[in-house]
mmCIF file of C-alpha atoms and ligand atoms in Angstrom:
data_model
loop_
_atom_site.group_PDB
_atom_site.id
_atom_site.type_symbol
_atom_site.label_atom_id
_atom_site.label_comp_id
_atom_site.label_asym_id
_atom_site.label_seq_id
_atom_site.Cartn_x
_atom_site.Cartn_y
_atom_site.Cartn_z
ATOM 1 C CA MET A 16 4.954 23.357 33.693
ATOM 2 C CA GLY A 17 5.771 19.811 34.725
ATOM 3 C CA ASN A 18 4.895 20.673 38.295
ATOM 4 C CA GLU A 19 1.522 21.974 37.255
ATOM 5 C CA VAL A 20 0.686 18.682 35.634
ATOM 6 C CA GLU A 21 1.783 16.709 38.664
ATOM 7 C CA ASN A 22 -0.071 18.953 41.081
ATOM 8 C CA HIS A 23 -3.156 18.544 39.029
ATOM 9 C CA GLU A 24 -2.842 14.774 39.169
ATOM 10 C CA GLU A 25 -2.234 14.861 42.873
ATOM 11 C CA HIS A 26 -5.339 16.959 43.287
ATOM 12 C CA ARG A 27 -7.374 14.539 41.237
ATOM 13 C CA ALA A 28 -6.125 11.603 43.269
ATOM 14 C CA GLU A 29 -7.328 13.398 46.379
ATOM 15 C CA GLY A 30 -10.629 14.213 44.820
ATOM 16 C CA VAL A 31 -11.546 10.612 44.136
ATOM 17 C CA GLY A 32 -10.451 9.614 47.609
ATOM 18 C CA GLN A 33 -7.544 7.425 46.565
ATOM 19 C CA HIS A 34 -5.744 5.680 49.355
ATOM 20 C CA GLY A 35 -2.005 6.031 49.823
ATOM 21 C CA ARG A 36 -1.452 9.796 49.689
ATOM 22 C CA SER A 37 2.272 9.170 49.915
ATOM 23 C CA GLY A 38 2.017 7.217 46.669
ATOM 24 C CA SER A 39 1.094 10.303 44.681
ATOM 25 C CA GLU A 40 3.934 12.528 45.823
ATOM 26 C CA PRO A 41 5.774 13.665 42.708
ATOM 27 C CA GLY A 42 9.120 12.077 42.111
ATOM 28 C CA ASN A 43 8.481 9.270 44.518
ATOM 29 C CA VAL A 44 9.272 6.383 42.199
ATOM 30 C CA THR A 45 12.670 7.685 41.227
ATOM 31 C CA THR A 46 13.398 8.563 44.861
ATOM 32 C CA ARG A 47 12.675 4.996 45.805
ATOM 33 C CA ILE A 48 14.818 3.635 42.972
ATOM 34 C CA ARG A 49 17.624 5.966 43.947
ATOM 35 C CA ALA A 50 17.457 4.718 47.531
ATOM 36 C CA ARG A 51 17.781 1.145 46.356
ATOM 37 C CA TYR A 52 20.175 1.369 43.402
ATOM 38 C CA GLY A 53 21.969 4.688 43.824
ATOM 39 C CA ASP A 54 22.034 7.809 41.664
ATOM 40 C CA ALA A 55 23.522 6.093 38.624
ATOM 41 C CA ALA A 56 20.380 4.008 38.166
ATOM 42 C CA VAL A 57 18.161 7.024 37.633
ATOM 43 C CA ARG A 58 18.685 8.261 34.122
ATOM 44 C CA GLY A 59 16.027 9.605 31.847
ATOM 45 C CA GLY A 60 13.708 11.627 34.058
ATOM 46 C CA ASN A 61 10.284 12.749 32.929
ATOM 47 C CA ALA A 62 8.871 11.996 29.551
ATOM 48 C CA VAL A 63 5.662 13.898 28.692
ATOM 49 C CA GLY A 64 4.822 14.387 32.349
ATOM 50 C CA CYS A 65 5.266 10.707 33.155
ATOM 51 C CA GLU A 66 8.092 9.461 35.329
ATOM 52 C CA SER A 67 10.503 7.199 33.528
ATOM 53 C CA VAL A 68 14.000 5.745 33.695
ATOM 54 C CA ILE A 69 16.447 4.221 31.273
ATOM 55 C CA ALA A 70 17.518 0.803 32.522
ATOM 56 C CA GLU A 71 20.428 -1.445 31.550
ATOM 57 C CA ARG A 72 19.801 -4.611 29.602
ATOM 58 C CA ASP A 73 22.075 -6.743 31.784
ATOM 59 C CA THR A 74 20.299 -5.928 35.025
ATOM 60 C CA HIS A 75 16.812 -5.130 33.864
ATOM 61 C CA LEU A 76 15.179 -8.384 35.015
ATOM 62 C CA PRO A 77 15.924 -7.987 38.743
ATOM 63 C CA PHE A 78 15.119 -4.290 38.327
ATOM 64 C CA MET A 79 11.684 -5.034 36.883
ATOM 65 C CA THR A 80 11.049 -7.589 39.620
ATOM 66 C CA PHE A 81 11.908 -4.897 42.146
ATOM 67 C CA LEU A 82 9.451 -2.474 40.537
ATOM 68 C CA LYS A 83 6.714 -5.042 40.838
ATOM 69 C CA ASP A 84 7.453 -6.497 44.277
ATOM 70 C CA ASP A 85 8.548 -3.447 46.248
ATOM 71 C CA PRO A 86 5.540 -2.494 48.413
ATOM 72 C CA GLU A 87 6.171 1.228 47.936
ATOM 73 C CA LEU A 88 6.073 0.859 44.179
ATOM 74 C CA SER A 89 4.085 -2.329 43.423
ATOM 75 C CA PHE A 90 3.719 -1.888 39.687
ATOM 76 C CA ASP A 91 1.436 -4.873 39.384
ATOM 77 C CA TYR A 92 0.130 -4.125 35.904
ATOM 78 C CA LEU A 93 2.265 -4.223 32.768
ATOM 79 C CA VAL A 94 0.267 -2.018 30.421
ATOM 80 C CA ASP A 95 2.358 -2.438 27.299
ATOM 81 C CA VAL A 96 5.671 -3.564 25.900
ATOM 82 C CA THR A 97 6.792 -1.889 22.722
ATOM 83 C CA ALA A 98 9.995 -0.839 21.024
ATOM 84 C CA VAL A 99 11.450 2.161 19.279
ATOM 85 C CA ASP A 100 13.738 2.016 16.264
ATOM 86 C CA ARG A 101 15.915 5.134 16.520
ATOM 87 C CA LEU A 102 17.692 4.574 13.243
ATOM 88 C CA GLN A 103 17.145 8.129 12.026
ATOM 89 C CA LEU A 104 17.612 9.686 15.433
ATOM 90 C CA ASP A 105 20.894 10.742 16.895
ATOM 91 C CA GLU A 106 21.260 7.702 19.149
ATOM 92 C CA GLU A 107 24.204 5.423 19.640
ATOM 93 C CA ILE A 108 22.123 2.338 20.341
ATOM 94 C CA ARG A 109 19.530 1.631 17.713
ATOM 95 C CA PHE A 110 16.603 0.030 19.533
ATOM 96 C CA ALA A 111 14.912 0.644 22.857
ATOM 97 C CA VAL A 112 12.371 -1.656 24.427
ATOM 98 C CA VAL A 113 9.806 0.355 26.376
ATOM 99 C CA TYR A 114 7.695 -0.925 29.259
ATOM 100 C CA GLN A 115 4.627 0.983 30.442
ATOM 101 C CA LEU A 116 3.746 0.139 34.010
ATOM 102 C CA TYR A 117 0.823 0.930 36.226
ATOM 103 C CA SER A 118 0.267 0.422 39.942
ATOM 104 C CA TYR A 119 -3.299 -0.208 41.014
ATOM 105 C CA LYS A 120 -2.308 0.204 44.629
ATOM 106 C CA HIS A 121 -0.873 3.682 44.217
ATOM 107 C CA ASN A 122 -2.733 4.775 41.080
ATOM 108 C CA ARG A 123 0.530 5.661 39.421
ATOM 109 C CA ARG A 124 2.231 5.154 36.084
ATOM 110 C CA PHE A 125 5.861 4.616 35.225
ATOM 111 C CA SER A 126 7.802 3.850 32.113
ATOM 112 C CA VAL A 127 11.082 1.998 31.653
ATOM 113 C CA SER A 128 13.164 2.168 28.515
ATOM 114 C CA VAL A 129 15.964 -0.323 27.841
ATOM 115 C CA PRO A 130 18.417 0.266 24.974
ATOM 116 C CA VAL A 131 19.103 -2.780 22.787
ATOM 117 C CA PRO A 132 21.918 -2.720 20.229
ATOM 118 C CA GLU A 133 21.354 -3.754 16.624
ATOM 119 C CA ALA A 134 24.307 -6.135 16.430
ATOM 120 C CA ASP A 135 22.952 -8.474 19.035
ATOM 121 C CA PRO A 136 19.305 -7.644 19.636
ATOM 122 C CA TRP A 137 18.214 -9.575 22.690
ATOM 123 C CA ILE A 138 16.700 -8.720 26.050
ATOM 124 C CA GLY A 139 15.496 -10.793 28.999
ATOM 125 C CA SER A 140 11.826 -11.731 28.927
ATOM 126 C CA VAL A 141 9.626 -10.405 31.735
ATOM 127 C CA VAL A 142 6.992 -13.123 31.313
ATOM 128 C CA SER A 143 8.171 -14.592 34.609
ATOM 129 C CA VAL A 144 7.352 -11.263 36.279
ATOM 130 C CA TRP A 145 4.156 -10.301 34.438
ATOM 131 C CA PRO A 146 2.619 -13.264 32.553
ATOM 132 C CA GLY A 147 0.735 -10.730 30.405
ATOM 133 C CA ALA A 148 4.023 -9.875 28.709
ATOM 134 C CA ASN A 149 3.787 -13.040 26.641
ATOM 135 C CA TRP A 150 1.958 -11.750 23.573
ATOM 136 C CA LEU A 151 3.340 -8.222 23.918
ATOM 137 C CA GLU A 152 6.881 -9.535 23.618
ATOM 138 C CA ARG A 153 5.900 -11.756 20.728
ATOM 139 C CA GLU A 154 4.654 -8.673 18.916
ATOM 140 C CA VAL A 155 7.885 -6.777 19.553
ATOM 141 C CA TYR A 156 9.827 -9.792 18.329
ATOM 142 C CA ASP A 157 7.667 -10.018 15.219
ATOM 143 C CA MET A 158 7.855 -6.325 14.375
ATOM 144 C CA TYR A 159 11.430 -5.473 15.406
ATOM 145 C CA GLY A 160 13.301 -8.783 15.553
ATOM 146 C CA ILE A 161 14.305 -8.295 19.164
ATOM 147 C CA VAL A 162 14.753 -11.692 20.800
ATOM 148 C CA PHE A 163 13.341 -12.134 24.304
ATOM 149 C CA GLU A 164 15.578 -14.563 26.153
ATOM 150 C CA GLY A 165 13.637 -16.927 28.355
ATOM 151 C CA HIS A 166 10.296 -16.348 26.625
ATOM 152 C CA PRO A 167 8.231 -19.574 26.810
ATOM 153 C CA ASP A 168 6.899 -19.426 23.240
ATOM 154 C CA LEU A 169 8.639 -16.848 21.072
ATOM 155 C CA ARG A 170 6.844 -17.116 17.727
ATOM 156 C CA ARG A 171 5.582 -14.432 15.373
ATOM 157 C CA ILE A 172 2.148 -13.228 16.363
ATOM 158 C CA LEU A 173 0.918 -10.957 13.553
ATOM 159 C CA MET A 174 2.848 -11.801 10.423
ATOM 160 C CA PRO A 175 2.806 -15.265 8.805
ATOM 161 C CA ASP A 176 5.372 -17.673 10.237
ATOM 162 C CA ASP A 177 7.470 -17.676 7.080
ATOM 163 C CA PHE A 178 7.588 -13.867 6.773
ATOM 164 C CA GLY A 179 11.259 -13.100 6.469
ATOM 165 C CA SER A 180 11.503 -9.542 7.781
ATOM 166 C CA HIS A 181 10.621 -7.393 10.747
ATOM 167 C CA PRO A 182 8.388 -4.755 9.205
ATOM 168 C CA LEU A 183 8.421 -2.025 11.868
ATOM 169 C CA ARG A 184 12.155 -1.520 11.483
ATOM 170 C CA LYS A 185 12.778 1.848 9.905
ATOM 171 C CA ASP A 186 14.880 0.406 7.090
ATOM 172 C CA TYR A 187 12.088 -1.910 5.969
ATOM 173 C CA PRO A 188 10.278 -0.448 2.932
ATOM 174 C CA LEU A 189 6.611 0.508 3.330
ATOM 175 C CA HIS A 190 5.571 -1.590 0.339
ATOM 176 C CA GLY A 191 7.559 -4.558 1.578
ATOM 177 C CA LYS A 192 10.114 -6.626 -0.236
ATOM 178 C CA GLY A 193 7.636 -8.299 -2.560
ATOM 179 C CA GLU A 194 6.006 -10.504 0.075
ATOM 180 C CA ARG A 195 2.510 -9.355 -0.845
ATOM 181 C CA ASP A 196 2.935 -10.374 -4.473
ATOM 182 C CA ASN A 197 4.625 -13.726 -4.194
ATOM 183 C CA PHE A 198 3.504 -15.570 -1.118
ATOM 184 C CA VAL A 199 2.672 -19.240 -1.314
ATOM 185 C CA PHE A 200 -0.456 -20.999 -0.092
ATOM 186 C CA MET B 2 -51.253 -25.854 -30.449
ATOM 187 C CA GLY B 3 -54.260 -27.465 -28.924
ATOM 188 C CA LEU B 4 -52.420 -28.248 -25.705
ATOM 189 C CA GLU B 5 -52.120 -24.625 -24.658
ATOM 190 C CA ASP B 6 -55.814 -24.090 -25.289
ATOM 191 C CA GLN B 7 -56.628 -26.902 -22.942
ATOM 192 C CA LEU B 8 -54.271 -25.905 -20.167
ATOM 193 C CA GLN B 9 -55.046 -22.200 -20.570
ATOM 194 C CA GLU B 10 -53.161 -20.033 -18.022
ATOM 195 C CA ASN B 11 -52.359 -22.744 -15.517
ATOM 196 C CA VAL B 12 -49.114 -23.693 -17.223
ATOM 197 C CA MET B 13 -46.313 -21.633 -18.729
ATOM 198 C CA THR B 14 -43.788 -23.084 -21.122
ATOM 199 C CA THR B 15 -40.157 -22.023 -20.809
ATOM 200 C CA LYS B 16 -36.595 -23.345 -20.908
ATOM 201 C CA VAL B 17 -34.972 -25.148 -18.006
ATOM 202 C CA ASP B 18 -32.074 -22.662 -17.990
ATOM 203 C CA ALA B 19 -34.388 -19.711 -17.671
ATOM 204 C CA MET B 20 -36.430 -21.300 -14.911
ATOM 205 C CA VAL B 21 -33.444 -22.392 -12.849
ATOM 206 C CA GLY B 22 -31.784 -19.031 -13.351
ATOM 207 C CA TRP B 23 -34.923 -17.267 -12.185
ATOM 208 C CA ALA B 24 -35.087 -19.433 -9.072
ATOM 209 C CA ARG B 25 -31.395 -18.997 -8.265
ATOM 210 C CA LYS B 26 -31.256 -15.278 -8.739
ATOM 211 C CA ASN B 27 -34.118 -14.715 -6.334
ATOM 212 C CA SER B 28 -32.722 -16.894 -3.601
ATOM 213 C CA LEU B 29 -29.040 -16.048 -3.349
ATOM 214 C CA TRP B 30 -27.439 -17.139 -0.103
ATOM 215 C CA PRO B 31 -24.533 -14.792 0.585
ATOM 216 C CA MET B 32 -21.438 -15.780 2.516
ATOM 217 C CA PRO B 33 -20.081 -12.615 4.170
ATOM 218 C CA PHE B 34 -16.308 -12.469 4.314
ATOM 219 C CA GLY B 35 -16.231 -9.337 6.422
ATOM 220 C CA THR B 36 -12.746 -8.387 7.539
ATOM 221 C CA ALA B 37 -13.089 -4.652 8.034
ATOM 222 C CA CYS B 38 -15.313 -1.577 8.002
ATOM 223 C CA CYS B 39 -17.091 -2.499 4.744
ATOM 224 C CA ALA B 40 -18.713 -5.379 6.586
ATOM 225 C CA ILE B 41 -20.562 -2.865 8.751
ATOM 226 C CA GLU B 42 -22.102 -1.355 5.655
ATOM 227 C CA LEU B 43 -22.979 -4.829 4.445
ATOM 228 C CA MET B 44 -24.832 -5.415 7.710
ATOM 229 C CA ALA B 45 -26.669 -2.127 7.218
ATOM 230 C CA THR B 46 -27.698 -3.333 3.769
ATOM 231 C CA LEU B 47 -29.121 -6.481 5.306
ATOM 232 C CA ALA B 48 -30.983 -4.706 8.076
ATOM 233 C CA SER B 49 -34.532 -3.418 7.891
ATOM 234 C CA ARG B 50 -33.888 0.021 6.384
ATOM 235 C CA PHE B 51 -32.398 -1.283 3.153
ATOM 236 C CA ASP B 52 -33.711 -4.821 3.555
ATOM 237 C CA LEU B 53 -31.873 -7.148 1.238
ATOM 238 C CA ALA B 54 -34.752 -9.602 1.754
ATOM 239 C CA ARG B 55 -36.554 -7.683 -0.991
ATOM 240 C CA PHE B 56 -34.085 -9.297 -3.375
ATOM 241 C CA GLY B 57 -34.236 -12.727 -1.795
ATOM 242 C CA ALA B 58 -30.690 -12.539 -0.458
ATOM 243 C CA GLU B 59 -31.245 -12.135 3.254
ATOM 244 C CA ALA B 60 -30.311 -15.699 4.246
ATOM 245 C CA ILE B 61 -26.726 -15.003 5.252
ATOM 246 C CA ARG B 62 -24.799 -18.232 5.657
ATOM 247 C CA PHE B 63 -21.689 -18.484 7.755
ATOM 248 C CA SER B 64 -20.878 -21.819 6.214
ATOM 249 C CA PRO B 65 -19.398 -21.656 2.731
ATOM 250 C CA ARG B 66 -20.955 -25.033 1.935
ATOM 251 C CA GLN B 67 -24.425 -23.519 2.144
ATOM 252 C CA SER B 68 -23.849 -20.377 0.151
ATOM 253 C CA ASP B 69 -23.491 -19.357 -3.464
ATOM 254 C CA LEU B 70 -22.490 -15.693 -3.243
ATOM 255 C CA LEU B 71 -19.217 -14.683 -1.606
ATOM 256 C CA VAL B 72 -19.107 -11.040 -0.521
ATOM 257 C CA VAL B 73 -15.529 -10.025 0.230
ATOM 258 C CA SER B 74 -16.010 -6.900 2.316
ATOM 259 C CA GLY B 75 -12.823 -5.540 3.777
ATOM 260 C CA ARG B 76 -9.070 -5.709 3.693
ATOM 261 C CA VAL B 77 -7.430 -9.063 3.056
ATOM 262 C CA SER B 78 -3.890 -9.507 4.326
ATOM 263 C CA ILE B 79 -1.415 -12.034 3.009
ATOM 264 C CA LYS B 80 -2.075 -14.095 6.121
ATOM 265 C CA MET B 81 -5.835 -14.018 5.504
ATOM 266 C CA MET B 82 -5.728 -14.743 1.782
ATOM 267 C CA PRO B 83 -5.273 -18.538 2.198
ATOM 268 C CA VAL B 84 -8.402 -18.523 4.398
ATOM 269 C CA LEU B 85 -10.380 -16.651 1.775
ATOM 270 C CA LYS B 86 -9.175 -19.011 -0.940
ATOM 271 C CA LYS B 87 -10.165 -22.026 1.138
ATOM 272 C CA ILE B 88 -13.625 -20.610 1.789
ATOM 273 C CA TYR B 89 -14.059 -19.912 -1.908
ATOM 274 C CA ASP B 90 -12.979 -23.452 -2.757
ATOM 275 C CA GLN B 91 -15.412 -24.901 -0.233
ATOM 276 C CA MET B 92 -18.422 -23.185 -1.781
ATOM 277 C CA PRO B 93 -20.340 -25.519 -4.091
ATOM 278 C CA GLU B 94 -20.776 -24.610 -7.747
ATOM 279 C CA PRO B 95 -22.302 -22.509 -9.109
ATOM 280 C CA LYS B 96 -20.926 -19.556 -7.168
ATOM 281 C CA TRP B 97 -20.444 -15.849 -7.614
ATOM 282 C CA VAL B 98 -18.180 -13.305 -5.960
ATOM 283 C CA ILE B 99 -18.685 -9.642 -5.091
ATOM 284 C CA SER B 100 -15.588 -7.643 -4.211
ATOM 285 C CA MET B 101 -16.961 -4.911 -1.987
ATOM 286 C CA GLY B 102 -15.067 -1.667 -1.448
ATOM 287 C CA ALA B 103 -11.749 -0.203 -2.464
ATOM 288 C CA CYS B 104 -9.730 -2.484 -0.197
ATOM 289 C CA ALA B 105 -10.977 -5.806 -1.460
ATOM 290 C CA SER B 106 -10.853 -4.591 -5.056
ATOM 291 C CA SER B 107 -7.464 -2.903 -5.101
ATOM 292 C CA GLY B 108 -5.943 -2.618 -1.634
ATOM 293 C CA GLY B 109 -7.507 0.813 -1.224
ATOM 294 C CA VAL B 110 -5.426 3.296 0.692
ATOM 295 C CA PHE B 111 -3.466 0.444 2.270
ATOM 296 C CA ASN B 112 -0.612 0.240 -0.181
ATOM 297 C CA THR B 113 1.509 -1.582 2.383
ATOM 298 C CA TYR B 114 3.692 -4.624 2.792
ATOM 299 C CA THR B 115 1.073 -6.965 4.125
ATOM 300 C CA LEU B 116 -2.071 -6.226 2.153
ATOM 301 C CA VAL B 117 -3.209 -8.129 -0.925
ATOM 302 C CA GLN B 118 -3.671 -5.497 -3.614
ATOM 303 C CA GLY B 119 -6.965 -6.809 -4.921
ATOM 304 C CA VAL B 120 -8.454 -10.230 -4.175
ATOM 305 C CA ASP B 121 -9.009 -10.820 -7.887
ATOM 306 C CA GLN B 122 -5.365 -11.839 -8.112
ATOM 307 C CA TYR B 123 -6.317 -15.082 -6.393
ATOM 308 C CA ILE B 124 -10.062 -15.666 -6.801
ATOM 309 C CA PRO B 125 -12.357 -14.726 -9.698
ATOM 310 C CA VAL B 126 -14.561 -11.698 -9.045
ATOM 311 C CA ASP B 127 -17.871 -11.092 -10.818
ATOM 312 C CA VAL B 128 -18.819 -7.632 -9.585
ATOM 313 C CA TYR B 129 -16.671 -4.916 -8.010
ATOM 314 C CA ILE B 130 -18.202 -2.221 -5.838
ATOM 315 C CA PRO B 131 -16.221 1.014 -5.633
ATOM 316 C CA GLY B 132 -16.367 3.178 -2.536
ATOM 317 C CA CYS B 133 -14.896 3.432 0.905
ATOM 318 C CA PRO B 134 -17.215 2.122 2.150
ATOM 319 C CA PRO B 135 -19.826 1.729 -0.584
ATOM 320 C CA ARG B 136 -23.270 2.865 0.459
ATOM 321 C CA PRO B 137 -25.992 0.230 0.802
ATOM 322 C CA GLU B 138 -27.483 1.442 -2.470
ATOM 323 C CA ASN B 139 -24.257 0.427 -4.207
ATOM 324 C CA VAL B 140 -24.398 -2.981 -2.597
ATOM 325 C CA ILE B 141 -27.978 -3.409 -3.755
ATOM 326 C CA GLN B 142 -26.990 -2.409 -7.258
ATOM 327 C CA ALA B 143 -24.176 -4.949 -7.183
ATOM 328 C CA LEU B 144 -26.642 -7.594 -6.121
ATOM 329 C CA ILE B 145 -28.913 -6.693 -9.017
ATOM 330 C CA LYS B 146 -25.926 -7.018 -11.371
ATOM 331 C CA ILE B 147 -25.177 -10.420 -9.889
ATOM 332 C CA GLN B 148 -28.813 -11.392 -10.395
ATOM 333 C CA GLU B 149 -28.557 -10.473 -14.059
ATOM 334 C CA LYS B 150 -25.498 -12.655 -14.333
ATOM 335 C CA VAL B 151 -27.095 -15.531 -12.439
ATOM 336 C CA ALA B 152 -30.165 -15.404 -14.666
ATOM 337 C CA GLN B 153 -27.974 -15.923 -17.716
ATOM 338 C CA ALA B 154 -25.991 -18.809 -16.287
ATOM 339 C CA LYS B 155 -26.459 -22.318 -17.622
ATOM 340 C CA ALA B 156 -28.537 -24.575 -15.410
ATOM 341 C CA ASN B 157 -26.188 -27.539 -15.198
HETATM 342 S S1 SF4 C 313 -12.860 0.189 1.399
HETATM 343 FE FE1 SF4 C 313 -12.897 1.666 3.078
HETATM 344 S S2 SF4 C 313 -14.665 1.029 4.283
HETATM 345 FE FE2 SF4 C 313 -14.120 -0.695 2.996
HETATM 346 S S3 SF4 C 313 -12.755 -1.968 4.180
HETATM 347 FE FE3 SF4 C 313 -11.501 -0.565 3.003
HETATM 348 S S4 SF4 C 313 -11.146 1.165 4.378
HETATM 349 FE FE4 SF4 C 313 -12.883 0.013 5.181
#
């Protein structure tokens, strides 16, 4: 099933005359990562037909830089940064920050997930790698309370500055904690 | 008396309140506070098919200082409410407010942490329009209701 999807994408890449045939070989990104970091670095595998890995928080900054700068990968476009609160799932570590990447050169997508524990929710900022991460990380900070170390301007982006909570956390009530009824202005 | 005979039909006698009210109600200058989908329907009301110009209210002002009818059309979040309040305060008296649609009037389906559950908690509303979104006919009817209210207002 997974192969079918990949073959189809390969076919499509051919059809539109994309350069870099080698870039659309299935499994190529993880092969490349394995060559550089060893087998232990490649955890996760495919998620909904898209290649992905689970990275470690302590080493994720050099890893992301590698994904961008390596000529065989060159993920030059950070599509999105978001997070998952796995409070009700059977996961040891509560949060995961998820990066969606795209390579214009190879017409290829990749996704990186980094677990972040609740007790000390921080992760290194990738603004130095992709400047476009600036507002995306601010949103994740605003919604989940995950602190991005090294971010140049980590303020809330959607909620008012004095909003006390992080509303996309699963233990935050849908109707809020009374903010909508007693806010000051 | 003799005066009316002399002037015949060239002059009409009335009260100042009635005259000013008549002038105001036929030249409302709306300030659109469009924050969501309802604003699209408000634009449709203004455009040629429904043509709010027939009621003298086509001169949309994007400056609150030049308008006398605030149309709140859309959701208002707790971050946006101070802006709305400031715009309302900046409008010169006399002024009227239409709360257009379920969201502005009650929060609508967005019973969530960040949405003001009805703008009338913070600014006075003269006419509410139900609907999600209200059709242009509803908006026109609300305008007519506002006109009735304007006509009855005191001139000073
Ligand atoms: S009432 Fe309906 S149409 Fe109007 S702003 Fe709310 S959701 Fe949109």
